[in-house]
Amino acid sequence: MLGALSRNRPLLALLRGGNGGDKAASAALWAASKRFMSSDNTITVREALNSAIDEEMSADNKVFVMGEEVGEYQGAYKVTKGLLQKFGPDRVLDTPITEAGFTGLGVGAAMYGLKPIVEFMTFNFAMQAIDHLINSAAKTNYMSGGTINVPIVFRGPNGAAAGVAAQHSQCFAAWYGQVPGLKVLVPYDAEDARGLMKAAIRDPDPVVFLENELLYGESFPVSQEVLDPSFTLPIGKAKIMREGDDLTIVTFSKMVGYALKAADELAKEGISVEVVNLRSIRPLDRETINASVRKTSRLLTLEEGWPQHGVGAEICASVVEESFYYLDAPVERICGADVPMPYAANLERLAVPQVRLGSVGLYGSRVKKRCADACM
């Protein structure tokens, strides 16, 4: 790996210092971004990520992509489609199957002033490189007294997919969310994916960008503002996806869609649900969460990860600490089952939250009954 780097003269030139990007190309970015929008003003999450990376690479020649199959194969999930043809092999680097190797190389390049985007084919494989993420990327700025920044993005699919069993189905949001020095982002729709990816690439600190495999092909409506090359979303700010008065559901990633469907079902029963899309696990927007709970007086957290020490547990603790006297009912959590992910399809469905008629999740009926009782 290091030998390959030594032979990569353009990349070494960037390591020694660049001109900060071809600003002449920025005028063309707005027109180029329009090609992703369909006739009904929607784009997929995959297209949102691809366009964001494309535009940031065009605007700043210190940004480059590396990972397994990101180039010739166009990405395992086609997120990097077309980038090799546009930017060449010096900025879209296919790596060997060695997460520990290419992640360490990426962290070193970031310390030297480049802006790597490291793709993991799945975040389950990032466990091979977790020392580089935690001990090198996350801690170097602190341990150097603020003199060394590590502007790097670690991205790839996270959480349960379908039929890939225990070793390929874990949600790492709580794992990385505990680590000082990391920023952890969890996009849901195309707006999230595009705005947060641009913000992550521009950020001076290491960002763990947890996507969901099952959302890549989902289409979402977007505005002209979202397609503007200057569009970004603030890191650490949640979004109210649906306003309500009776119950707050706080969730992230794929589960946002489930929460919105559950809110539609509960509305039929006269229960008004507010849905909070976290967008960011670290930093966590405690202000928005607590403001919503103080309005509705009830809290339900929803995630597909395991319950113990999960994201929902931290949210519940924050609400109990800051808004306890506003609560009219006990807080509730809906999580994945506390077991390794089964391979059998019928058991897999039982291991993660599901939207059911009139309720949501493994414990949806109990939650619905409590909400209904509290609202009477």
mmCIF file of C-alpha atoms in Angstrom:
data_model
loop_
_atom_site.group_PDB
_atom_site.id
_atom_site.type_symbol
_atom_site.label_atom_id
_atom_site.label_comp_id
_atom_site.label_asym_id
_atom_site.label_seq_id
_atom_site.Cartn_x
_atom_site.Cartn_y
_atom_site.Cartn_z
ATOM 1 C CA MET A 1 0.000 0.000 0.000
ATOM 2 C CA LEU A 2 2.713 2.468 0.950
ATOM 3 C CA GLY A 3 4.671 1.448 -2.147
ATOM 4 C CA ALA A 4 1.659 2.254 -4.296
ATOM 5 C CA LEU A 5 1.423 5.651 -2.633
ATOM 6 C CA SER A 6 5.079 6.396 -3.319
ATOM 7 C CA ARG A 7 4.475 5.724 -7.025
ATOM 8 C CA ASN A 8 1.387 7.954 -7.115
ATOM 9 C CA ARG A 9 3.066 11.242 -8.035
ATOM 10 C CA PRO A 10 -0.106 13.359 -8.336
ATOM 11 C CA LEU A 11 -1.304 12.221 -4.911
ATOM 12 C CA LEU A 12 2.119 12.933 -3.421
ATOM 13 C CA ALA A 13 1.979 16.358 -5.006
ATOM 14 C CA LEU A 14 -1.331 16.998 -3.280
ATOM 15 C CA LEU A 15 0.169 15.842 0.006
ATOM 16 C CA ARG A 16 2.857 18.478 -0.411
ATOM 17 C CA GLY A 17 0.282 21.159 -1.019
ATOM 18 C CA GLY A 18 -2.285 22.071 -3.670
ATOM 19 C CA ASN A 19 -4.037 25.116 -5.006
ATOM 20 C CA GLY A 20 -7.243 24.373 -3.074
ATOM 21 C CA GLY A 21 -9.276 23.329 -6.110
ATOM 22 C CA ASP A 22 -10.188 24.483 -9.594
ATOM 23 C CA LYS A 23 -12.491 27.395 -8.915
ATOM 24 C CA ALA A 24 -13.212 27.763 -12.631
ATOM 25 C CA ALA A 25 -15.194 24.539 -12.410
ATOM 26 C CA SER A 26 -17.591 25.895 -9.779
ATOM 27 C CA ALA A 27 -19.641 27.804 -12.359
ATOM 28 C CA ALA A 28 -20.569 24.511 -14.022
ATOM 29 C CA LEU A 29 -21.576 22.696 -10.856
ATOM 30 C CA TRP A 30 -25.082 24.106 -10.633
ATOM 31 C CA ALA A 31 -25.949 22.985 -14.144
ATOM 32 C CA ALA A 32 -24.357 19.607 -13.565
ATOM 33 C CA SER A 33 -26.340 18.992 -10.390
ATOM 34 C CA LYS A 34 -29.616 19.286 -12.275
ATOM 35 C CA ARG A 35 -28.943 16.095 -14.190
ATOM 36 C CA PHE A 36 -29.768 14.058 -11.078
ATOM 37 C CA MET A 37 -33.305 15.391 -10.749
ATOM 38 C CA SER A 38 -36.114 13.420 -12.346
ATOM 39 C CA SER A 39 -39.140 14.967 -14.045
ATOM 40 C CA ASP A 40 -41.092 14.805 -10.777
ATOM 41 C CA ASN A 41 -38.384 16.676 -8.809
ATOM 42 C CA THR A 42 -37.124 13.636 -6.931
ATOM 43 C CA ILE A 43 -33.689 12.069 -6.587
ATOM 44 C CA THR A 44 -32.549 8.879 -4.927
ATOM 45 C CA VAL A 45 -30.346 8.779 -1.866
ATOM 46 C CA ARG A 46 -27.646 7.196 -4.051
ATOM 47 C CA GLU A 47 -27.809 10.113 -6.501
ATOM 48 C CA ALA A 48 -27.765 12.624 -3.662
ATOM 49 C CA LEU A 49 -24.577 11.139 -2.228
ATOM 50 C CA ASN A 50 -22.953 10.817 -5.649
ATOM 51 C CA SER A 51 -23.700 14.414 -6.634
ATOM 52 C CA ALA A 52 -22.448 15.757 -3.308
ATOM 53 C CA ILE A 53 -19.139 13.908 -3.585
ATOM 54 C CA ASP A 54 -18.791 14.859 -7.266
ATOM 55 C CA GLU A 55 -19.282 18.563 -6.553
ATOM 56 C CA GLU A 56 -16.941 18.634 -3.571
ATOM 57 C CA MET A 57 -14.219 16.857 -5.564
ATOM 58 C CA SER A 58 -14.673 19.401 -8.370
ATOM 59 C CA ALA A 59 -14.483 22.321 -5.953
ATOM 60 C CA ASP A 60 -11.449 21.123 -3.965
ATOM 61 C CA ASN A 61 -8.681 18.992 -5.453
ATOM 62 C CA LYS A 62 -7.613 17.863 -1.987
ATOM 63 C CA VAL A 63 -10.727 15.689 -1.787
ATOM 64 C CA PHE A 64 -10.256 12.124 -2.978
ATOM 65 C CA VAL A 65 -12.061 8.788 -2.647
ATOM 66 C CA MET A 66 -10.572 5.445 -1.669
ATOM 67 C CA GLY A 67 -11.916 2.012 -0.865
ATOM 68 C CA GLU A 68 -12.736 -1.388 -2.257
ATOM 69 C CA GLU A 69 -14.292 -1.311 -5.744
ATOM 70 C CA VAL A 70 -14.942 2.453 -5.683
ATOM 71 C CA GLY A 71 -13.368 2.959 -9.111
ATOM 72 C CA GLU A 72 -13.503 0.336 -11.840
ATOM 73 C CA TYR A 73 -16.619 -1.296 -10.406
ATOM 74 C CA GLN A 74 -18.212 2.140 -9.774
ATOM 75 C CA GLY A 75 -18.763 1.330 -6.094
ATOM 76 C CA ALA A 76 -20.364 -1.699 -4.485
ATOM 77 C CA TYR A 77 -23.637 0.280 -4.262
ATOM 78 C CA LYS A 78 -22.824 2.635 -7.184
ATOM 79 C CA VAL A 79 -22.458 5.679 -4.937
ATOM 80 C CA THR A 80 -19.140 6.496 -6.640
ATOM 81 C CA LYS A 81 -20.473 5.870 -10.160
ATOM 82 C CA GLY A 82 -18.716 7.989 -12.785
ATOM 83 C CA LEU A 83 -16.110 9.476 -10.459
ATOM 84 C CA LEU A 84 -13.197 7.433 -11.814
ATOM 85 C CA GLN A 85 -13.984 8.505 -15.362
ATOM 86 C CA LYS A 86 -14.220 12.146 -14.334
ATOM 87 C CA PHE A 87 -11.357 12.488 -11.870
ATOM 88 C CA GLY A 88 -9.044 9.630 -12.801
ATOM 89 C CA PRO A 89 -7.255 6.953 -10.760
ATOM 90 C CA ASP A 90 -5.169 9.487 -8.821
ATOM 91 C CA ARG A 91 -8.271 10.707 -6.971
ATOM 92 C CA VAL A 92 -10.477 7.593 -7.063
ATOM 93 C CA LEU A 93 -8.318 4.826 -5.617
ATOM 94 C CA ASP A 94 -9.294 1.173 -5.705
ATOM 95 C CA THR A 95 -7.705 -0.529 -2.705
ATOM 96 C CA PRO A 96 -6.942 -4.116 -1.741
ATOM 97 C CA ILE A 97 -9.299 -5.898 0.636
ATOM 98 C CA THR A 98 -7.476 -4.589 3.691
ATOM 99 C CA GLU A 99 -9.511 -2.140 5.749
ATOM 100 C CA ALA A 100 -6.757 -1.702 8.323
ATOM 101 C CA GLY A 101 -4.332 -0.769 5.557
ATOM 102 C CA PHE A 102 -6.278 1.733 3.502
ATOM 103 C CA THR A 103 -7.980 3.319 6.531
ATOM 104 C CA GLY A 104 -4.598 4.003 8.107
ATOM 105 C CA LEU A 105 -3.389 5.451 4.809
ATOM 106 C CA GLY A 106 -6.442 7.700 4.668
ATOM 107 C CA VAL A 107 -5.957 8.952 8.221
ATOM 108 C CA GLY A 108 -2.307 9.715 7.484
ATOM 109 C CA ALA A 109 -3.246 11.603 4.315
ATOM 110 C CA ALA A 110 -5.773 13.667 6.302
ATOM 111 C CA MET A 111 -3.144 14.555 8.894
ATOM 112 C CA TYR A 112 -0.989 15.772 6.013
ATOM 113 C CA GLY A 113 -3.717 18.096 4.706
ATOM 114 C CA LEU A 114 -5.757 16.059 2.223
ATOM 115 C CA LYS A 115 -9.481 15.330 2.592
ATOM 116 C CA PRO A 116 -10.022 11.603 2.079
ATOM 117 C CA ILE A 117 -13.413 9.953 1.742
ATOM 118 C CA VAL A 118 -12.891 6.369 2.872
ATOM 119 C CA GLU A 119 -15.615 3.973 1.785
ATOM 120 C CA PHE A 120 -16.311 0.794 3.705
ATOM 121 C CA MET A 121 -18.283 -1.751 1.711
ATOM 122 C CA THR A 122 -20.178 -2.142 4.986
ATOM 123 C CA PHE A 123 -19.409 -0.674 8.392
ATOM 124 C CA ASN A 124 -19.179 -4.192 9.742
ATOM 125 C CA PHE A 125 -15.834 -4.385 7.904
ATOM 126 C CA ALA A 126 -14.716 -1.145 9.578
ATOM 127 C CA MET A 127 -14.121 -3.206 12.720
ATOM 128 C CA GLN A 128 -10.908 -4.324 11.023
ATOM 129 C CA ALA A 129 -9.807 -0.677 11.100
ATOM 130 C CA ILE A 130 -11.366 0.552 14.319
ATOM 131 C CA ASP A 131 -7.989 1.369 15.897
ATOM 132 C CA HIS A 132 -7.360 3.924 13.132
ATOM 133 C CA LEU A 133 -10.814 5.457 13.597
ATOM 134 C CA ILE A 134 -10.725 5.672 17.378
ATOM 135 C CA ASN A 135 -7.092 5.989 18.435
ATOM 136 C CA SER A 136 -5.772 7.934 15.452
ATOM 137 C CA ALA A 137 -8.540 9.899 13.710
ATOM 138 C CA ALA A 138 -10.676 10.743 16.751
ATOM 139 C CA LYS A 139 -7.926 11.567 19.251
ATOM 140 C CA THR A 140 -5.129 13.241 17.271
ATOM 141 C CA ASN A 141 -6.512 16.778 17.399
ATOM 142 C CA TYR A 142 -6.819 16.591 21.180
ATOM 143 C CA MET A 143 -3.481 14.873 21.719
ATOM 144 C CA SER A 144 -1.696 17.397 19.492
ATOM 145 C CA GLY A 145 -3.091 20.340 21.441
ATOM 146 C CA GLY A 146 -5.262 21.328 18.507
ATOM 147 C CA THR A 147 -2.365 21.625 16.080
ATOM 148 C CA ILE A 148 -3.298 18.665 13.835
ATOM 149 C CA ASN A 149 -6.691 18.352 12.172
ATOM 150 C CA VAL A 150 -7.932 15.117 10.631
ATOM 151 C CA PRO A 151 -10.463 16.111 7.923
ATOM 152 C CA ILE A 152 -11.631 12.677 6.834
ATOM 153 C CA VAL A 153 -15.000 11.080 6.078
ATOM 154 C CA PHE A 154 -15.628 7.392 6.764
ATOM 155 C CA ARG A 155 -18.747 6.373 4.860
ATOM 156 C CA GLY A 156 -20.705 3.269 3.888
ATOM 157 C CA PRO A 157 -23.830 1.257 4.660
ATOM 158 C CA ASN A 158 -24.690 0.652 8.305
ATOM 159 C CA GLY A 159 -27.268 -1.480 10.070
ATOM 160 C CA ALA A 160 -29.527 -4.261 8.887
ATOM 161 C CA ALA A 161 -29.978 -4.944 5.177
ATOM 162 C CA ALA A 162 -31.715 -8.156 4.140
ATOM 163 C CA GLY A 163 -30.596 -11.764 4.408
ATOM 164 C CA VAL A 164 -26.968 -11.081 5.309
ATOM 165 C CA ALA A 165 -27.065 -12.484 8.860
ATOM 166 C CA ALA A 166 -25.337 -11.533 12.099
ATOM 167 C CA GLN A 167 -21.888 -10.444 10.911
ATOM 168 C CA HIS A 168 -23.214 -7.986 8.313
ATOM 169 C CA SER A 169 -26.237 -6.437 10.022
ATOM 170 C CA GLN A 170 -25.038 -4.393 12.987
ATOM 171 C CA CYS A 171 -25.902 -0.767 13.681
ATOM 172 C CA PHE A 172 -22.806 1.131 14.764
ATOM 173 C CA ALA A 173 -24.469 4.431 15.646
ATOM 174 C CA ALA A 174 -24.135 3.883 19.403
ATOM 175 C CA TRP A 175 -20.587 2.479 19.024
ATOM 176 C CA TYR A 176 -19.156 5.554 17.327
ATOM 177 C CA GLY A 177 -21.540 7.969 19.029
ATOM 178 C CA GLN A 178 -19.754 7.376 22.324
ATOM 179 C CA VAL A 179 -16.335 8.551 21.057
ATOM 180 C CA PRO A 180 -15.155 12.135 21.717
ATOM 181 C CA GLY A 181 -13.474 13.567 18.648
ATOM 182 C CA LEU A 182 -15.793 11.933 16.116
ATOM 183 C CA LYS A 183 -18.851 13.407 14.465
ATOM 184 C CA VAL A 184 -21.467 10.791 13.584
ATOM 185 C CA LEU A 185 -24.105 11.504 10.930
ATOM 186 C CA VAL A 186 -27.135 9.370 10.024
ATOM 187 C CA PRO A 187 -28.994 10.584 6.906
ATOM 188 C CA TYR A 188 -32.513 9.486 6.087
ATOM 189 C CA ASP A 189 -33.655 11.066 2.820
ATOM 190 C CA ALA A 190 -31.999 12.651 -0.225
ATOM 191 C CA GLU A 191 -31.854 16.097 1.385
ATOM 192 C CA ASP A 192 -30.112 14.650 4.425
ATOM 193 C CA ALA A 193 -27.683 12.644 2.300
ATOM 194 C CA ARG A 194 -26.676 15.537 0.073
ATOM 195 C CA GLY A 195 -26.517 18.292 2.680
ATOM 196 C CA LEU A 196 -24.808 16.237 5.371
ATOM 197 C CA MET A 197 -22.267 14.698 2.984
ATOM 198 C CA LYS A 198 -21.167 18.130 1.798
ATOM 199 C CA ALA A 199 -20.922 19.333 5.391
ATOM 200 C CA ALA A 200 -18.927 16.234 6.367
ATOM 201 C CA ILE A 201 -16.396 16.682 3.562
ATOM 202 C CA ARG A 202 -15.875 20.340 4.461
ATOM 203 C CA ASP A 203 -15.578 19.668 8.190
ATOM 204 C CA PRO A 204 -12.068 19.848 9.720
ATOM 205 C CA ASP A 205 -12.724 16.852 11.990
ATOM 206 C CA PRO A 206 -13.255 13.128 11.320
ATOM 207 C CA VAL A 207 -16.832 12.259 10.411
ATOM 208 C CA VAL A 208 -18.430 8.811 10.516
ATOM 209 C CA PHE A 209 -21.183 8.841 7.890
ATOM 210 C CA LEU A 210 -23.618 5.974 8.464
ATOM 211 C CA GLU A 211 -25.820 5.291 5.441
ATOM 212 C CA ASN A 212 -28.451 2.577 5.024
ATOM 213 C CA GLU A 213 -28.212 0.063 2.201
ATOM 214 C CA LEU A 214 -31.971 -0.260 1.808
ATOM 215 C CA LEU A 215 -32.372 3.507 1.339
ATOM 216 C CA TYR A 216 -29.928 3.941 -1.560
ATOM 217 C CA GLY A 217 -32.591 3.351 -4.203
ATOM 218 C CA GLU A 218 -35.361 5.276 -2.440
ATOM 219 C CA SER A 219 -36.476 8.502 -4.180
ATOM 220 C CA PHE A 220 -37.369 11.659 -2.273
ATOM 221 C CA PRO A 221 -38.576 15.091 -3.412
ATOM 222 C CA VAL A 222 -35.979 17.847 -3.265
ATOM 223 C CA SER A 223 -36.094 21.599 -3.771
ATOM 224 C CA GLN A 224 -33.916 23.711 -6.047
ATOM 225 C CA GLU A 225 -32.151 24.915 -2.902
ATOM 226 C CA VAL A 226 -31.033 21.369 -2.086
ATOM 227 C CA LEU A 227 -29.503 21.003 -5.571
ATOM 228 C CA ASP A 228 -27.532 24.225 -5.290
ATOM 229 C CA PRO A 229 -23.782 23.442 -4.987
ATOM 230 C CA SER A 230 -23.554 25.704 -1.936
ATOM 231 C CA PHE A 231 -26.228 23.764 -0.038
ATOM 232 C CA THR A 232 -25.177 22.120 3.227
ATOM 233 C CA LEU A 233 -26.930 21.068 6.404
ATOM 234 C CA PRO A 234 -25.611 22.005 9.849
ATOM 235 C CA ILE A 235 -23.967 19.143 11.714
ATOM 236 C CA GLY A 236 -25.646 18.517 15.055
ATOM 237 C CA LYS A 237 -29.107 19.857 14.159
ATOM 238 C CA ALA A 238 -32.165 17.603 14.106
ATOM 239 C CA LYS A 239 -35.203 18.129 11.869
ATOM 240 C CA ILE A 240 -38.880 18.028 12.785
ATOM 241 C CA MET A 241 -40.293 15.819 10.022
ATOM 242 C CA ARG A 242 -43.869 16.029 11.239
ATOM 243 C CA GLU A 243 -45.358 18.239 13.938
ATOM 244 C CA GLY A 244 -47.656 16.841 16.610
ATOM 245 C CA ASP A 245 -49.010 17.460 20.079
ATOM 246 C CA ASP A 246 -49.528 14.099 21.800
ATOM 247 C CA LEU A 247 -46.308 12.115 21.388
ATOM 248 C CA THR A 248 -42.685 12.686 20.309
ATOM 249 C CA ILE A 249 -40.950 9.930 18.341
ATOM 250 C CA VAL A 250 -37.189 10.467 18.096
ATOM 251 C CA THR A 251 -35.402 8.338 15.521
ATOM 252 C CA PHE A 252 -32.835 8.292 12.707
ATOM 253 C CA SER A 253 -31.868 6.758 9.359
ATOM 254 C CA LYS A 254 -34.297 4.193 7.910
ATOM 255 C CA MET A 255 -36.441 4.248 11.040
ATOM 256 C CA VAL A 256 -37.563 7.808 10.224
ATOM 257 C CA GLY A 257 -39.707 6.396 7.434
ATOM 258 C CA TYR A 258 -41.135 3.821 9.807
ATOM 259 C CA ALA A 259 -41.947 6.529 12.352
ATOM 260 C CA LEU A 260 -43.763 8.609 9.722
ATOM 261 C CA LYS A 261 -45.849 5.582 8.700
ATOM 262 C CA ALA A 262 -46.643 4.855 12.341
ATOM 263 C CA ALA A 263 -47.636 8.495 12.822
ATOM 264 C CA ASP A 264 -50.101 8.146 9.938
ATOM 265 C CA GLU A 265 -51.597 5.060 11.599
ATOM 266 C CA LEU A 266 -51.843 6.721 14.996
ATOM 267 C CA ALA A 267 -53.474 9.784 13.411
ATOM 268 C CA LYS A 268 -56.387 7.513 12.467
ATOM 269 C CA GLU A 269 -56.852 6.926 16.195
ATOM 270 C CA GLY A 270 -56.787 10.649 16.929
ATOM 271 C CA ILE A 271 -53.201 10.638 18.249
ATOM 272 C CA SER A 272 -51.038 13.502 16.981
ATOM 273 C CA VAL A 273 -47.376 12.455 16.680
ATOM 274 C CA GLU A 274 -44.303 14.646 16.293
ATOM 275 C CA VAL A 275 -41.428 12.902 14.465
ATOM 276 C CA VAL A 276 -37.861 14.076 15.095
ATOM 277 C CA ASN A 277 -35.189 13.026 12.585
ATOM 278 C CA LEU A 278 -31.900 13.233 14.486
ATOM 279 C CA ARG A 279 -29.633 13.500 11.400
ATOM 280 C CA SER A 280 -26.688 13.583 13.813
ATOM 281 C CA ILE A 281 -25.857 11.179 16.637
ATOM 282 C CA ARG A 282 -22.796 13.104 17.759
ATOM 283 C CA PRO A 283 -23.236 15.953 18.379
ATOM 284 C CA LEU A 284 -26.771 15.182 19.568
ATOM 285 C CA ASP A 285 -29.399 17.917 19.271
ATOM 286 C CA ARG A 286 -30.665 17.705 22.824
ATOM 287 C CA GLU A 287 -32.303 21.122 22.551
ATOM 288 C CA THR A 288 -34.684 20.076 19.769
ATOM 289 C CA ILE A 289 -35.452 16.744 21.466
ATOM 290 C CA ASN A 290 -36.290 18.315 24.807
ATOM 291 C CA ALA A 291 -38.279 21.148 23.244
ATOM 292 C CA SER A 292 -40.460 18.600 21.466
ATOM 293 C CA VAL A 293 -40.964 16.505 24.596
ATOM 294 C CA ARG A 294 -41.883 19.586 26.616
ATOM 295 C CA LYS A 295 -44.596 20.257 24.027
ATOM 296 C CA THR A 296 -46.015 16.722 23.772
ATOM 297 C CA SER A 297 -45.155 15.442 27.280
ATOM 298 C CA ARG A 298 -44.464 11.943 25.917
ATOM 299 C CA LEU A 299 -41.387 10.307 24.396
ATOM 300 C CA LEU A 300 -40.801 7.222 22.260
ATOM 301 C CA THR A 301 -37.366 6.468 20.808
ATOM 302 C CA LEU A 302 -37.033 4.209 17.784
ATOM 303 C CA GLU A 303 -33.867 2.543 16.456
ATOM 304 C CA GLU A 304 -32.877 -0.754 14.833
ATOM 305 C CA GLY A 305 -29.788 -1.209 17.007
ATOM 306 C CA TRP A 306 -29.591 -3.205 20.213
ATOM 307 C CA PRO A 307 -31.315 -1.756 23.301
ATOM 308 C CA GLN A 308 -28.501 -1.888 25.871
ATOM 309 C CA HIS A 309 -26.421 1.324 25.868
ATOM 310 C CA GLY A 310 -28.186 2.357 22.663
ATOM 311 C CA VAL A 311 -28.897 5.770 21.150
ATOM 312 C CA GLY A 312 -32.406 5.639 22.571
ATOM 313 C CA ALA A 313 -31.046 5.057 26.063
ATOM 314 C CA GLU A 314 -28.973 8.248 25.813
ATOM 315 C CA ILE A 315 -31.968 10.215 24.556
ATOM 316 C CA CYS A 316 -34.151 8.942 27.392
ATOM 317 C CA ALA A 317 -31.465 9.893 29.914
ATOM 318 C CA SER A 318 -31.238 13.388 28.439
ATOM 319 C CA VAL A 319 -35.007 13.893 28.643
ATOM 320 C CA VAL A 320 -35.206 12.558 32.208
ATOM 321 C CA GLU A 321 -32.364 14.873 33.230
ATOM 322 C CA GLU A 322 -33.676 17.994 31.497
ATOM 323 C CA SER A 323 -37.435 17.596 31.058
ATOM 324 C CA PHE A 324 -38.604 15.075 33.656
ATOM 325 C CA TYR A 325 -41.355 17.257 35.110
ATOM 326 C CA TYR A 326 -42.868 17.776 31.655
ATOM 327 C CA LEU A 327 -43.504 14.051 31.171
ATOM 328 C CA ASP A 328 -47.051 12.730 31.533
ATOM 329 C CA ALA A 329 -46.090 9.101 30.923
ATOM 330 C CA PRO A 330 -42.988 6.888 31.185
ATOM 331 C CA VAL A 331 -40.552 7.111 28.286
ATOM 332 C CA GLU A 332 -40.597 4.152 25.888
ATOM 333 C CA ARG A 333 -37.942 2.594 23.651
ATOM 334 C CA ILE A 334 -38.380 0.475 20.546
ATOM 335 C CA CYS A 335 -35.130 -1.197 19.470
ATOM 336 C CA GLY A 336 -33.846 -4.228 17.671
ATOM 337 C CA ALA A 337 -34.033 -7.491 19.572
ATOM 338 C CA ASP A 338 -31.112 -8.144 21.936
ATOM 339 C CA VAL A 339 -29.775 -11.012 19.801
ATOM 340 C CA PRO A 340 -27.360 -11.410 16.871
ATOM 341 C CA MET A 341 -29.247 -10.933 13.606
ATOM 342 C CA PRO A 342 -30.835 -14.225 12.440
ATOM 343 C CA TYR A 343 -30.392 -15.354 8.840
ATOM 344 C CA ALA A 344 -33.870 -16.829 8.361
ATOM 345 C CA ALA A 345 -36.160 -14.189 6.841
ATOM 346 C CA ASN A 346 -39.044 -14.764 9.259
ATOM 347 C CA LEU A 347 -36.747 -14.427 12.279
ATOM 348 C CA GLU A 348 -34.982 -11.430 10.761
ATOM 349 C CA ARG A 349 -38.292 -9.561 10.606
ATOM 350 C CA LEU A 350 -38.829 -10.261 14.285
ATOM 351 C CA ALA A 351 -35.370 -8.941 15.192
ATOM 352 C CA VAL A 352 -35.865 -5.354 13.975
ATOM 353 C CA PRO A 353 -38.749 -2.890 14.382
ATOM 354 C CA GLN A 354 -41.575 -3.201 11.858
ATOM 355 C CA VAL A 355 -44.584 -1.065 11.041
ATOM 356 C CA ARG A 356 -47.774 -2.980 11.748
ATOM 357 C CA LEU A 357 -51.393 -2.114 11.256
ATOM 358 C CA GLY A 358 -52.271 0.407 13.951
ATOM 359 C CA SER A 359 -48.885 0.258 15.698
ATOM 360 C CA VAL A 360 -45.145 0.274 15.270
ATOM 361 C CA GLY A 361 -42.437 -2.097 16.351
ATOM 362 C CA LEU A 362 -41.986 -5.123 18.523
ATOM 363 C CA TYR A 363 -43.779 -3.430 21.399
ATOM 364 C CA GLY A 364 -46.050 -1.234 19.283
ATOM 365 C CA SER A 365 -49.340 -2.399 20.768
ATOM 366 C CA ARG A 366 -48.230 -1.528 24.277
ATOM 367 C CA VAL A 367 -47.018 1.893 23.138
ATOM 368 C CA LYS A 368 -50.240 2.560 21.274
ATOM 369 C CA LYS A 369 -52.332 1.628 24.302
ATOM 370 C CA ARG A 370 -50.267 3.869 26.590
ATOM 371 C CA CYS A 371 -50.492 6.770 24.136
ATOM 372 C CA ALA A 372 -54.221 6.318 23.740
ATOM 373 C CA ASP A 373 -54.747 6.106 27.509
ATOM 374 C CA ALA A 374 -52.617 9.193 28.100
ATOM 375 C CA CYS A 375 -54.460 11.201 25.450
ATOM 376 C CA MET A 376 -57.942 10.427 26.786
#
